[in-house]
Amino acid sequence: MRVRLLGTAAGGGAPQWNCACTACRRARAAGSVRTQDGVAVSGDGRSWFLLNASPDLRAQLVAAPELAPGPGPRETPVRGVLLCTAELDHTLGLLALREAETITVYATATVLDALSGPFPVRDILGAYTSVNWRPVAVEEPFELAGGLTVTAVPVGAKRPRYAAAAPSTGDWVVAYRIGDRRTRGVLVYAPSLPALGGPFLTALAGAKAVIVDGTFLYDDEMARATGSGRTATELGHLPVSTSLRDLTKTGVRVLYTHLNNTNPLCAASAPERETLAAYGAEVAEDGQSITL
Ligand code: MLT
Ligand code: MN
Ligand code: ZN
């Protein structure tokens, strides 16, 4: 399985356009830009699937040689999109796919409902292209072209703010466990992870790599960096300082992604990265490729 990290920042990207916190200032000074969270995966190198569709998707697609179109004039290796949440940083990019001749979008029924209600992207996109909206039931494996088997793993029920009036129960947040039937390599992708719950830890068994929620290093990071803001826990993101020990203990390769602009780990030279390295964990980078 080939895996390409398209973007590794949380909503807003890093630096964030209106933020002058220490980490954003450093990123601007270093000319370092992280685009918003997304991954592309392929079992055969010909059929590619996007995990989340960030507002940066168009630039991410253009920057990825694996995802270039051809040989036919409108032939694309991008077959579909799998959504982990209905959050805007994971779904706004769907609108950037309107030029597609056809595309399949996989998400839980809860997420699909949000995309036909409070954020009516299904109706909007339907006027431009033919979208096959496929409901995904958690814990029920399904197959993707190119030899991948995927299971959605329920990890949380936090709704996007725009869907505050929607039911508070349901599969609002999932991780994906993706296995290559040929190599037996397994990737777990969990950019939004409120806790190390049972189904998630079960999904890690036998995995080679986990690309996981690294939104915040510390629970009170936003308040520390900007003088206000909710805690990581309140926002549904398990801080790296809490997950590091238990995740690395599993023996699975750990790559932290979905970094918020306040996260000191954004900087390649951050001393905080030494603790991660001591545990054998990594910070995911835009454009990084791994093979499983
Ligand atoms: C999240 O990951 O918690 C959301 O994307 C927050 C947001 O960007 O509004
Ligand atoms: Mn997010
Ligand atoms: Zn900032």
PDB file of C-alpha atoms and ligand atoms in Angstrom:
ATOM      1  CA  MET A   1       0.000   0.000   0.000  1.00  0.00           C
ATOM      2  CA  ARG A   2       1.255   3.414  -0.880  1.00  0.00           C
ATOM      3  CA  VAL A   3       0.376   6.263   1.450  1.00  0.00           C
ATOM      4  CA  ARG A   4       0.924   9.948   0.723  1.00  0.00           C
ATOM      5  CA  LEU A   5       0.310  12.590   3.365  1.00  0.00           C
ATOM      6  CA  LEU A   6      -1.363  15.464   1.572  1.00  0.00           C
ATOM      7  CA  GLY A   7      -1.733  17.775   4.556  1.00  0.00           C
ATOM      8  CA  THR A   8      -0.856  17.569   8.241  1.00  0.00           C
ATOM      9  CA  ALA A   9      -2.404  20.655   9.885  1.00  0.00           C
ATOM     10  CA  ALA A  10      -5.670  21.065  11.771  1.00  0.00           C
ATOM     11  CA  GLY A  11      -8.456  23.392  10.615  1.00  0.00           C
ATOM     12  CA  GLY A  12      -7.017  26.753   9.574  1.00  0.00           C
ATOM     13  CA  GLY A  13      -3.644  25.312   8.585  1.00  0.00           C
ATOM     14  CA  ALA A  14      -0.305  26.333  10.054  1.00  0.00           C
ATOM     15  CA  PRO A  15       0.408  29.189  10.121  1.00  0.00           C
ATOM     16  CA  GLN A  16      -3.214  30.300  10.433  1.00  0.00           C
ATOM     17  CA  TRP A  17      -3.940  33.492   8.484  1.00  0.00           C
ATOM     18  CA  ASN A  18      -5.095  35.538  11.479  1.00  0.00           C
ATOM     19  CA  CYS A  19      -2.812  34.128  14.158  1.00  0.00           C
ATOM     20  CA  ALA A  20       0.342  35.713  15.534  1.00  0.00           C
ATOM     21  CA  CYS A  21       1.056  33.147  18.253  1.00  0.00           C
ATOM     22  CA  THR A  22       4.667  32.057  18.770  1.00  0.00           C
ATOM     23  CA  ALA A  23       4.320  28.934  16.609  1.00  0.00           C
ATOM     24  CA  CYS A  24       2.653  30.862  13.757  1.00  0.00           C
ATOM     25  CA  ARG A  25       5.319  33.601  13.882  1.00  0.00           C
ATOM     26  CA  ARG A  26       8.020  30.924  13.757  1.00  0.00           C
ATOM     27  CA  ALA A  27       6.350  29.184  10.841  1.00  0.00           C
ATOM     28  CA  ARG A  28       6.070  32.466   8.910  1.00  0.00           C
ATOM     29  CA  ALA A  29       9.716  33.312   9.593  1.00  0.00           C
ATOM     30  CA  ALA A  30      10.827  29.848   8.443  1.00  0.00           C
ATOM     31  CA  GLY A  31       8.538  29.897   5.390  1.00  0.00           C
ATOM     32  CA  SER A  32       7.057  26.630   6.624  1.00  0.00           C
ATOM     33  CA  VAL A  33       3.474  25.869   5.630  1.00  0.00           C
ATOM     34  CA  ARG A  34       1.361  22.902   6.688  1.00  0.00           C
ATOM     35  CA  THR A  35      -1.831  22.411   4.715  1.00  0.00           C
ATOM     36  CA  GLN A  36      -4.982  20.963   6.249  1.00  0.00           C
ATOM     37  CA  ASP A  37      -5.328  17.299   7.082  1.00  0.00           C
ATOM     38  CA  GLY A  38      -5.657  14.682   4.358  1.00  0.00           C
ATOM     39  CA  VAL A  39      -4.046  11.490   3.055  1.00  0.00           C
ATOM     40  CA  ALA A  40      -4.093   9.530  -0.215  1.00  0.00           C
ATOM     41  CA  VAL A  41      -3.825   5.732  -0.259  1.00  0.00           C
ATOM     42  CA  SER A  42      -3.524   3.110  -2.992  1.00  0.00           C
ATOM     43  CA  GLY A  43      -3.159  -0.663  -3.055  1.00  0.00           C
ATOM     44  CA  ASP A  44      -1.976  -0.919  -6.662  1.00  0.00           C
ATOM     45  CA  GLY A  45      -0.612   2.560  -7.440  1.00  0.00           C
ATOM     46  CA  ARG A  46      -3.365   3.060 -10.046  1.00  0.00           C
ATOM     47  CA  SER A  47      -6.545   3.573  -8.012  1.00  0.00           C
ATOM     48  CA  TRP A  48      -6.124   6.202  -5.302  1.00  0.00           C
ATOM     49  CA  PHE A  49      -8.494   7.098  -2.474  1.00  0.00           C
ATOM     50  CA  LEU A  50      -8.445  10.344  -0.528  1.00  0.00           C
ATOM     51  CA  LEU A  51      -8.908  10.247   3.224  1.00  0.00           C
ATOM     52  CA  ASN A  52     -10.711  13.544   3.910  1.00  0.00           C
ATOM     53  CA  ALA A  53     -11.089  16.491   1.572  1.00  0.00           C
ATOM     54  CA  SER A  54      -9.544  19.627   3.050  1.00  0.00           C
ATOM     55  CA  PRO A  55     -10.051  23.180   1.814  1.00  0.00           C
ATOM     56  CA  ASP A  56      -6.465  22.871   0.496  1.00  0.00           C
ATOM     57  CA  LEU A  57      -7.318  19.861  -1.645  1.00  0.00           C
ATOM     58  CA  ARG A  58      -6.812  21.401  -5.076  1.00  0.00           C
ATOM     59  CA  ALA A  59      -3.234  22.464  -4.278  1.00  0.00           C
ATOM     60  CA  GLN A  60      -2.561  19.125  -2.601  1.00  0.00           C
ATOM     61  CA  LEU A  61      -3.726  17.171  -5.659  1.00  0.00           C
ATOM     62  CA  VAL A  62      -1.639  19.296  -8.011  1.00  0.00           C
ATOM     63  CA  ALA A  63       1.452  18.786  -5.805  1.00  0.00           C
ATOM     64  CA  ALA A  64       1.162  14.965  -5.729  1.00  0.00           C
ATOM     65  CA  PRO A  65       2.735  13.283  -8.791  1.00  0.00           C
ATOM     66  CA  GLU A  66       0.914  10.012  -8.015  1.00  0.00           C
ATOM     67  CA  LEU A  67      -2.414  11.783  -8.430  1.00  0.00           C
ATOM     68  CA  ALA A  68      -1.701  13.404 -11.787  1.00  0.00           C
ATOM     69  CA  PRO A  69      -4.300  12.726 -14.501  1.00  0.00           C
ATOM     70  CA  GLY A  70      -3.781  10.705 -17.676  1.00  0.00           C
ATOM     71  CA  PRO A  71      -3.193   9.071 -20.013  1.00  0.00           C
ATOM     72  CA  GLY A  72      -6.707   9.929 -21.231  1.00  0.00           C
ATOM     73  CA  PRO A  73      -7.468  13.658 -21.276  1.00  0.00           C
ATOM     74  CA  ARG A  74      -9.861  13.434 -18.321  1.00  0.00           C
ATOM     75  CA  GLU A  75      -8.622  10.201 -16.747  1.00  0.00           C
ATOM     76  CA  THR A  76      -7.778  10.501 -13.039  1.00  0.00           C
ATOM     77  CA  PRO A  77      -6.453   7.920 -10.581  1.00  0.00           C
ATOM     78  CA  VAL A  78      -8.601   9.534  -7.849  1.00  0.00           C
ATOM     79  CA  ARG A  79     -11.490   7.102  -7.389  1.00  0.00           C
ATOM     80  CA  GLY A  80     -13.052   8.247  -4.150  1.00  0.00           C
ATOM     81  CA  VAL A  81     -12.980  10.038  -0.829  1.00  0.00           C
ATOM     82  CA  LEU A  82     -13.423   8.570   2.656  1.00  0.00           C
ATOM     83  CA  LEU A  83     -14.500  11.036   5.341  1.00  0.00           C
ATOM     84  CA  CYS A  84     -13.555  10.694   9.026  1.00  0.00           C
ATOM     85  CA  THR A  85     -15.815  13.546  10.146  1.00  0.00           C
ATOM     86  CA  ALA A  86     -18.201  16.154   8.742  1.00  0.00           C
ATOM     87  CA  GLU A  87     -15.963  18.991  10.010  1.00  0.00           C
ATOM     88  CA  LEU A  88     -15.280  21.775   7.522  1.00  0.00           C
ATOM     89  CA  ASP A  89     -11.523  21.056   7.446  1.00  0.00           C
ATOM     90  CA  HIS A  90     -12.378  17.532   6.223  1.00  0.00           C
ATOM     91  CA  THR A  91     -15.239  18.330   3.846  1.00  0.00           C
ATOM     92  CA  LEU A  92     -14.857  21.759   2.246  1.00  0.00           C
ATOM     93  CA  GLY A  93     -12.533  20.196  -0.357  1.00  0.00           C
ATOM     94  CA  LEU A  94     -15.425  18.136  -1.714  1.00  0.00           C
ATOM     95  CA  LEU A  95     -16.485  21.282  -3.554  1.00  0.00           C
ATOM     96  CA  ALA A  96     -13.061  21.363  -5.224  1.00  0.00           C
ATOM     97  CA  LEU A  97     -13.855  17.977  -6.817  1.00  0.00           C
ATOM     98  CA  ARG A  98     -16.772  19.357  -8.850  1.00  0.00           C
ATOM     99  CA  GLU A  99     -14.827  18.946 -12.115  1.00  0.00           C
ATOM    100  CA  ALA A 100     -14.775  15.141 -11.639  1.00  0.00           C
ATOM    101  CA  GLU A 101     -16.738  13.074 -14.151  1.00  0.00           C
ATOM    102  CA  THR A 102     -17.769  10.864 -11.259  1.00  0.00           C
ATOM    103  CA  ILE A 103     -16.566  10.312  -7.708  1.00  0.00           C
ATOM    104  CA  THR A 104     -17.531   8.065  -4.796  1.00  0.00           C
ATOM    105  CA  VAL A 105     -17.704   9.487  -1.292  1.00  0.00           C
ATOM    106  CA  TYR A 106     -17.736   7.119   1.683  1.00  0.00           C
ATOM    107  CA  ALA A 107     -18.914   8.312   5.120  1.00  0.00           C
ATOM    108  CA  THR A 108     -21.113   7.201   7.980  1.00  0.00           C
ATOM    109  CA  ALA A 109     -24.851   7.841   7.657  1.00  0.00           C
ATOM    110  CA  THR A 110     -24.502  10.460  10.404  1.00  0.00           C
ATOM    111  CA  VAL A 111     -21.893  12.395   8.417  1.00  0.00           C
ATOM    112  CA  LEU A 112     -23.833  12.002   5.145  1.00  0.00           C
ATOM    113  CA  ASP A 113     -26.930  13.441   6.855  1.00  0.00           C
ATOM    114  CA  ALA A 114     -24.955  16.528   7.898  1.00  0.00           C
ATOM    115  CA  LEU A 115     -23.801  16.930   4.299  1.00  0.00           C
ATOM    116  CA  SER A 116     -27.376  16.978   3.064  1.00  0.00           C
ATOM    117  CA  GLY A 117     -28.706  19.139   5.916  1.00  0.00           C
ATOM    118  CA  PRO A 118     -26.826  21.902   7.673  1.00  0.00           C
ATOM    119  CA  PHE A 119     -23.936  21.843   5.152  1.00  0.00           C
ATOM    120  CA  PRO A 120     -25.759  20.981   1.907  1.00  0.00           C
ATOM    121  CA  VAL A 121     -22.684  19.985  -0.098  1.00  0.00           C
ATOM    122  CA  ARG A 122     -24.491  16.956  -1.537  1.00  0.00           C
ATOM    123  CA  ASP A 123     -27.103  19.096  -3.260  1.00  0.00           C
ATOM    124  CA  ILE A 124     -24.521  21.613  -4.415  1.00  0.00           C
ATOM    125  CA  LEU A 125     -22.057  19.059  -5.799  1.00  0.00           C
ATOM    126  CA  GLY A 126     -24.842  17.109  -7.469  1.00  0.00           C
ATOM    127  CA  ALA A 127     -25.379  20.027  -9.838  1.00  0.00           C
ATOM    128  CA  TYR A 128     -21.793  19.702 -11.136  1.00  0.00           C
ATOM    129  CA  THR A 129     -20.844  16.027 -11.076  1.00  0.00           C
ATOM    130  CA  SER A 130     -22.193  12.571 -10.482  1.00  0.00           C
ATOM    131  CA  VAL A 131     -21.406  11.577  -6.899  1.00  0.00           C
ATOM    132  CA  ASN A 132     -21.941   8.118  -5.548  1.00  0.00           C
ATOM    133  CA  TRP A 133     -22.587   8.719  -1.810  1.00  0.00           C
ATOM    134  CA  ARG A 134     -21.854   5.470   0.024  1.00  0.00           C
ATOM    135  CA  PRO A 135     -22.944   5.039   3.651  1.00  0.00           C
ATOM    136  CA  VAL A 136     -20.339   3.202   5.710  1.00  0.00           C
ATOM    137  CA  ALA A 137     -21.387   1.104   8.716  1.00  0.00           C
ATOM    138  CA  VAL A 138     -18.820   1.030  11.500  1.00  0.00           C
ATOM    139  CA  GLU A 139     -16.980  -2.243  12.126  1.00  0.00           C
ATOM    140  CA  GLU A 140     -18.165  -3.654   8.768  1.00  0.00           C
ATOM    141  CA  PRO A 141     -15.232  -4.168   6.376  1.00  0.00           C
ATOM    142  CA  PHE A 142     -15.657  -3.141   2.726  1.00  0.00           C
ATOM    143  CA  GLU A 143     -13.376  -3.312  -0.286  1.00  0.00           C
ATOM    144  CA  LEU A 144     -11.854  -0.610  -2.428  1.00  0.00           C
ATOM    145  CA  ALA A 145     -10.476  -1.016  -5.953  1.00  0.00           C
ATOM    146  CA  GLY A 146      -6.781  -1.881  -6.030  1.00  0.00           C
ATOM    147  CA  GLY A 147      -6.779  -4.450  -3.236  1.00  0.00           C
ATOM    148  CA  LEU A 148      -7.611  -2.482  -0.087  1.00  0.00           C
ATOM    149  CA  THR A 149      -9.993  -3.566   2.664  1.00  0.00           C
ATOM    150  CA  VAL A 150     -11.318  -0.797   4.904  1.00  0.00           C
ATOM    151  CA  THR A 151     -13.079  -0.750   8.251  1.00  0.00           C
ATOM    152  CA  ALA A 152     -14.511   2.373   9.870  1.00  0.00           C
ATOM    153  CA  VAL A 153     -13.791   2.430  13.584  1.00  0.00           C
ATOM    154  CA  PRO A 154     -16.106   4.475  15.844  1.00  0.00           C
ATOM    155  CA  VAL A 155     -14.061   6.909  17.936  1.00  0.00           C
ATOM    156  CA  GLY A 156     -16.331   9.793  18.896  1.00  0.00           C
ATOM    157  CA  ALA A 157     -19.598  11.697  18.673  1.00  0.00           C
ATOM    158  CA  LYS A 158     -18.497  15.346  18.547  1.00  0.00           C
ATOM    159  CA  ARG A 159     -20.582  17.261  15.999  1.00  0.00           C
ATOM    160  CA  PRO A 160     -19.253  20.115  13.902  1.00  0.00           C
ATOM    161  CA  ARG A 161     -20.335  23.496  15.256  1.00  0.00           C
ATOM    162  CA  TYR A 162     -22.503  24.116  12.172  1.00  0.00           C
ATOM    163  CA  ALA A 163     -24.462  20.937  13.008  1.00  0.00           C
ATOM    164  CA  ALA A 164     -25.239  21.867  16.624  1.00  0.00           C
ATOM    165  CA  ALA A 165     -28.959  21.244  15.976  1.00  0.00           C
ATOM    166  CA  ALA A 166     -28.358  17.703  14.631  1.00  0.00           C
ATOM    167  CA  PRO A 167     -28.742  14.631  16.875  1.00  0.00           C
ATOM    168  CA  SER A 168     -25.873  14.423  19.370  1.00  0.00           C
ATOM    169  CA  THR A 169     -25.610  10.654  19.022  1.00  0.00           C
ATOM    170  CA  GLY A 170     -24.312   8.807  15.984  1.00  0.00           C
ATOM    171  CA  ASP A 171     -21.013   8.067  14.282  1.00  0.00           C
ATOM    172  CA  TRP A 172     -19.775  11.631  13.941  1.00  0.00           C
ATOM    173  CA  VAL A 173     -16.092  10.708  14.174  1.00  0.00           C
ATOM    174  CA  VAL A 174     -14.471   7.573  12.813  1.00  0.00           C
ATOM    175  CA  ALA A 175     -10.966   6.296  12.200  1.00  0.00           C
ATOM    176  CA  TYR A 176     -10.190   4.026   9.250  1.00  0.00           C
ATOM    177  CA  ARG A 177      -8.291   0.735   9.407  1.00  0.00           C
ATOM    178  CA  ILE A 178      -6.993   0.066   5.898  1.00  0.00           C
ATOM    179  CA  GLY A 179      -5.428  -3.236   4.950  1.00  0.00           C
ATOM    180  CA  ASP A 180      -3.609  -4.222   1.767  1.00  0.00           C
ATOM    181  CA  ARG A 181      -4.791  -7.729   0.837  1.00  0.00           C
ATOM    182  CA  ARG A 182      -1.546  -8.427  -1.068  1.00  0.00           C
ATOM    183  CA  THR A 183       1.173  -7.141   1.295  1.00  0.00           C
ATOM    184  CA  ARG A 184      -0.919  -7.499   4.482  1.00  0.00           C
ATOM    185  CA  GLY A 185       0.266  -4.024   5.466  1.00  0.00           C
ATOM    186  CA  VAL A 186      -2.248  -2.210   7.654  1.00  0.00           C
ATOM    187  CA  LEU A 187      -2.626   1.548   8.218  1.00  0.00           C
ATOM    188  CA  VAL A 188      -4.846   3.134  10.850  1.00  0.00           C
ATOM    189  CA  TYR A 189      -5.780   6.760  10.206  1.00  0.00           C
ATOM    190  CA  ALA A 190      -7.318   8.689  13.114  1.00  0.00           C
ATOM    191  CA  PRO A 191      -6.854  12.454  12.765  1.00  0.00           C
ATOM    192  CA  SER A 192      -9.609  13.131  15.316  1.00  0.00           C
ATOM    193  CA  LEU A 193      -9.307  10.958  18.391  1.00  0.00           C
ATOM    194  CA  PRO A 194     -10.912  12.007  21.682  1.00  0.00           C
ATOM    195  CA  ALA A 195      -9.627   9.025  23.698  1.00  0.00           C
ATOM    196  CA  LEU A 196      -7.811   5.712  23.374  1.00  0.00           C
ATOM    197  CA  GLY A 197     -11.058   3.729  23.409  1.00  0.00           C
ATOM    198  CA  GLY A 198     -11.558   0.001  23.032  1.00  0.00           C
ATOM    199  CA  PRO A 199     -12.487  -0.148  19.319  1.00  0.00           C
ATOM    200  CA  PHE A 200      -9.523   2.063  18.420  1.00  0.00           C
ATOM    201  CA  LEU A 201      -6.995  -0.033  20.359  1.00  0.00           C
ATOM    202  CA  THR A 202      -8.470  -3.195  18.817  1.00  0.00           C
ATOM    203  CA  ALA A 203      -8.020  -1.649  15.353  1.00  0.00           C
ATOM    204  CA  LEU A 204      -4.333  -1.012  16.101  1.00  0.00           C
ATOM    205  CA  ALA A 205      -3.657  -4.723  16.622  1.00  0.00           C
ATOM    206  CA  GLY A 206      -1.630  -5.946  13.648  1.00  0.00           C
ATOM    207  CA  ALA A 207      -1.211  -2.443  12.173  1.00  0.00           C
ATOM    208  CA  LYS A 208       2.148  -1.291  10.795  1.00  0.00           C
ATOM    209  CA  ALA A 209       1.509   2.441  11.136  1.00  0.00           C
ATOM    210  CA  VAL A 210      -0.970   4.812  12.719  1.00  0.00           C
ATOM    211  CA  ILE A 211      -1.423   8.376  11.474  1.00  0.00           C
ATOM    212  CA  VAL A 212      -3.046   9.860  14.516  1.00  0.00           C
ATOM    213  CA  ASP A 213      -4.431  12.968  16.212  1.00  0.00           C
ATOM    214  CA  GLY A 214      -1.563  15.324  17.039  1.00  0.00           C
ATOM    215  CA  THR A 215      -3.730  18.469  17.108  1.00  0.00           C
ATOM    216  CA  PHE A 216      -2.402  19.654  20.448  1.00  0.00           C
ATOM    217  CA  LEU A 217       0.747  18.799  22.370  1.00  0.00           C
ATOM    218  CA  TYR A 218      -0.787  20.002  25.659  1.00  0.00           C
ATOM    219  CA  ASP A 219      -4.364  20.034  26.905  1.00  0.00           C
ATOM    220  CA  ASP A 220      -4.245  23.786  27.699  1.00  0.00           C
ATOM    221  CA  GLU A 221      -2.138  24.658  24.643  1.00  0.00           C
ATOM    222  CA  MET A 222      -4.574  27.139  23.039  1.00  0.00           C
ATOM    223  CA  ALA A 223      -4.866  29.179  26.238  1.00  0.00           C
ATOM    224  CA  ARG A 224      -1.072  29.071  26.697  1.00  0.00           C
ATOM    225  CA  ALA A 225      -0.435  30.223  23.131  1.00  0.00           C
ATOM    226  CA  THR A 226      -3.169  32.796  22.597  1.00  0.00           C
ATOM    227  CA  GLY A 227      -4.416  33.698  26.085  1.00  0.00           C
ATOM    228  CA  SER A 228      -7.833  32.109  25.479  1.00  0.00           C
ATOM    229  CA  GLY A 229      -9.419  29.079  23.896  1.00  0.00           C
ATOM    230  CA  ARG A 230     -10.890  25.759  24.873  1.00  0.00           C
ATOM    231  CA  THR A 231      -8.878  22.739  26.004  1.00  0.00           C
ATOM    232  CA  ALA A 232      -7.908  19.908  23.682  1.00  0.00           C
ATOM    233  CA  THR A 233     -10.246  17.628  25.629  1.00  0.00           C
ATOM    234  CA  GLU A 234     -13.176  20.026  25.162  1.00  0.00           C
ATOM    235  CA  LEU A 235     -12.439  20.070  21.423  1.00  0.00           C
ATOM    236  CA  GLY A 236     -12.377  16.271  21.144  1.00  0.00           C
ATOM    237  CA  HIS A 237      -8.644  15.898  20.612  1.00  0.00           C
ATOM    238  CA  LEU A 238      -6.487  13.743  22.875  1.00  0.00           C
ATOM    239  CA  PRO A 239      -3.272  15.719  23.470  1.00  0.00           C
ATOM    240  CA  VAL A 240       0.013  14.209  22.326  1.00  0.00           C
ATOM    241  CA  SER A 241       1.406  14.513  25.867  1.00  0.00           C
ATOM    242  CA  THR A 242      -1.350  12.119  26.989  1.00  0.00           C
ATOM    243  CA  SER A 243      -1.334   9.639  24.082  1.00  0.00           C
ATOM    244  CA  LEU A 244       2.418   9.337  23.429  1.00  0.00           C
ATOM    245  CA  ARG A 245       3.340   6.679  25.967  1.00  0.00           C
ATOM    246  CA  ASP A 246       0.366   4.369  25.379  1.00  0.00           C
ATOM    247  CA  LEU A 247       0.446   4.657  21.588  1.00  0.00           C
ATOM    248  CA  THR A 248       4.166   3.933  21.259  1.00  0.00           C
ATOM    249  CA  LYS A 249       3.839   0.995  23.671  1.00  0.00           C
ATOM    250  CA  THR A 250       1.769  -0.813  21.042  1.00  0.00           C
ATOM    251  CA  GLY A 251       4.837  -1.189  18.805  1.00  0.00           C
ATOM    252  CA  VAL A 252       2.967   0.375  15.865  1.00  0.00           C
ATOM    253  CA  ARG A 253       4.802   3.185  13.995  1.00  0.00           C
ATOM    254  CA  VAL A 254       3.215   6.433  15.237  1.00  0.00           C
ATOM    255  CA  LEU A 255       2.946   9.552  13.041  1.00  0.00           C
ATOM    256  CA  TYR A 256       1.181  12.567  14.557  1.00  0.00           C
ATOM    257  CA  THR A 257      -0.918  14.650  12.176  1.00  0.00           C
ATOM    258  CA  HIS A 258      -3.695  17.325  12.158  1.00  0.00           C
ATOM    259  CA  LEU A 259      -1.370  19.705  14.080  1.00  0.00           C
ATOM    260  CA  ASN A 260      -2.986  22.903  15.262  1.00  0.00           C
ATOM    261  CA  ASN A 261      -1.118  26.122  14.455  1.00  0.00           C
ATOM    262  CA  THR A 262      -0.398  26.584  18.189  1.00  0.00           C
ATOM    263  CA  ASN A 263       1.384  23.232  18.446  1.00  0.00           C
ATOM    264  CA  PRO A 264       5.132  23.666  19.099  1.00  0.00           C
ATOM    265  CA  LEU A 265       5.701  20.341  17.271  1.00  0.00           C
ATOM    266  CA  CYS A 266       4.957  22.152  13.980  1.00  0.00           C
ATOM    267  CA  ALA A 267       8.555  23.401  13.910  1.00  0.00           C
ATOM    268  CA  ALA A 268      11.216  20.974  12.696  1.00  0.00           C
ATOM    269  CA  SER A 269      13.686  22.441  15.210  1.00  0.00           C
ATOM    270  CA  ALA A 270      11.327  22.281  18.213  1.00  0.00           C
ATOM    271  CA  PRO A 271      13.004  20.894  21.359  1.00  0.00           C
ATOM    272  CA  GLU A 272       9.641  19.266  22.161  1.00  0.00           C
ATOM    273  CA  ARG A 273      10.307  16.876  19.263  1.00  0.00           C
ATOM    274  CA  GLU A 274      13.115  15.254  21.279  1.00  0.00           C
ATOM    275  CA  THR A 275      10.607  13.714  23.681  1.00  0.00           C
ATOM    276  CA  LEU A 276       8.691  12.273  20.736  1.00  0.00           C
ATOM    277  CA  ALA A 277      11.868  10.860  19.236  1.00  0.00           C
ATOM    278  CA  ALA A 278      12.776   9.278  22.590  1.00  0.00           C
ATOM    279  CA  TYR A 279       9.504   7.343  22.391  1.00  0.00           C
ATOM    280  CA  GLY A 280      10.085   6.512  18.725  1.00  0.00           C
ATOM    281  CA  ALA A 281       7.156   8.628  17.500  1.00  0.00           C
ATOM    282  CA  GLU A 282       7.217  11.000  14.501  1.00  0.00           C
ATOM    283  CA  VAL A 283       5.591  14.224  13.379  1.00  0.00           C
ATOM    284  CA  ALA A 284       3.966  13.700   9.968  1.00  0.00           C
ATOM    285  CA  GLU A 285       5.012  16.129   7.220  1.00  0.00           C
ATOM    286  CA  ASP A 286       3.149  17.403   4.161  1.00  0.00           C
ATOM    287  CA  GLY A 287       4.181  15.416   1.101  1.00  0.00           C
ATOM    288  CA  GLN A 288       5.627  12.515   3.093  1.00  0.00           C
ATOM    289  CA  SER A 289       5.186   9.042   1.573  1.00  0.00           C
ATOM    290  CA  ILE A 290       5.205   5.684   3.288  1.00  0.00           C
ATOM    291  CA  THR A 291       4.826   2.168   1.926  1.00  0.00           C
ATOM    292  CA  LEU A 292       3.149  -0.603   3.910  1.00  0.00           C
TER     293      LEU A 292
HETATM  294  C1  MLT B   1     -11.696  19.804  14.757  1.00  0.00           C
HETATM  295  O1  MLT B   1     -10.837  19.051  14.286  1.00  0.00           O
HETATM  296  O2  MLT B   1     -11.952  19.795  15.982  1.00  0.00           O
HETATM  297  C2  MLT B   1     -12.447  20.722  13.853  1.00  0.00           C
HETATM  298  O3  MLT B   1     -11.975  20.615  12.559  1.00  0.00           O
HETATM  299  C3  MLT B   1     -12.438  22.100  14.410  1.00  0.00           C
HETATM  300  C4  MLT B   1     -12.657  23.167  13.387  1.00  0.00           C
HETATM  301  O4  MLT B   1     -11.795  23.373  12.516  1.00  0.00           O
HETATM  302  O5  MLT B   1     -13.670  23.849  13.450  1.00  0.00           O
HETATM  303 MN    MN B   2     -10.212  19.207  12.302  1.00  0.00          MN
HETATM  304 ZN    ZN B   3      -0.988  30.504  15.787  1.00  0.00          ZN
END
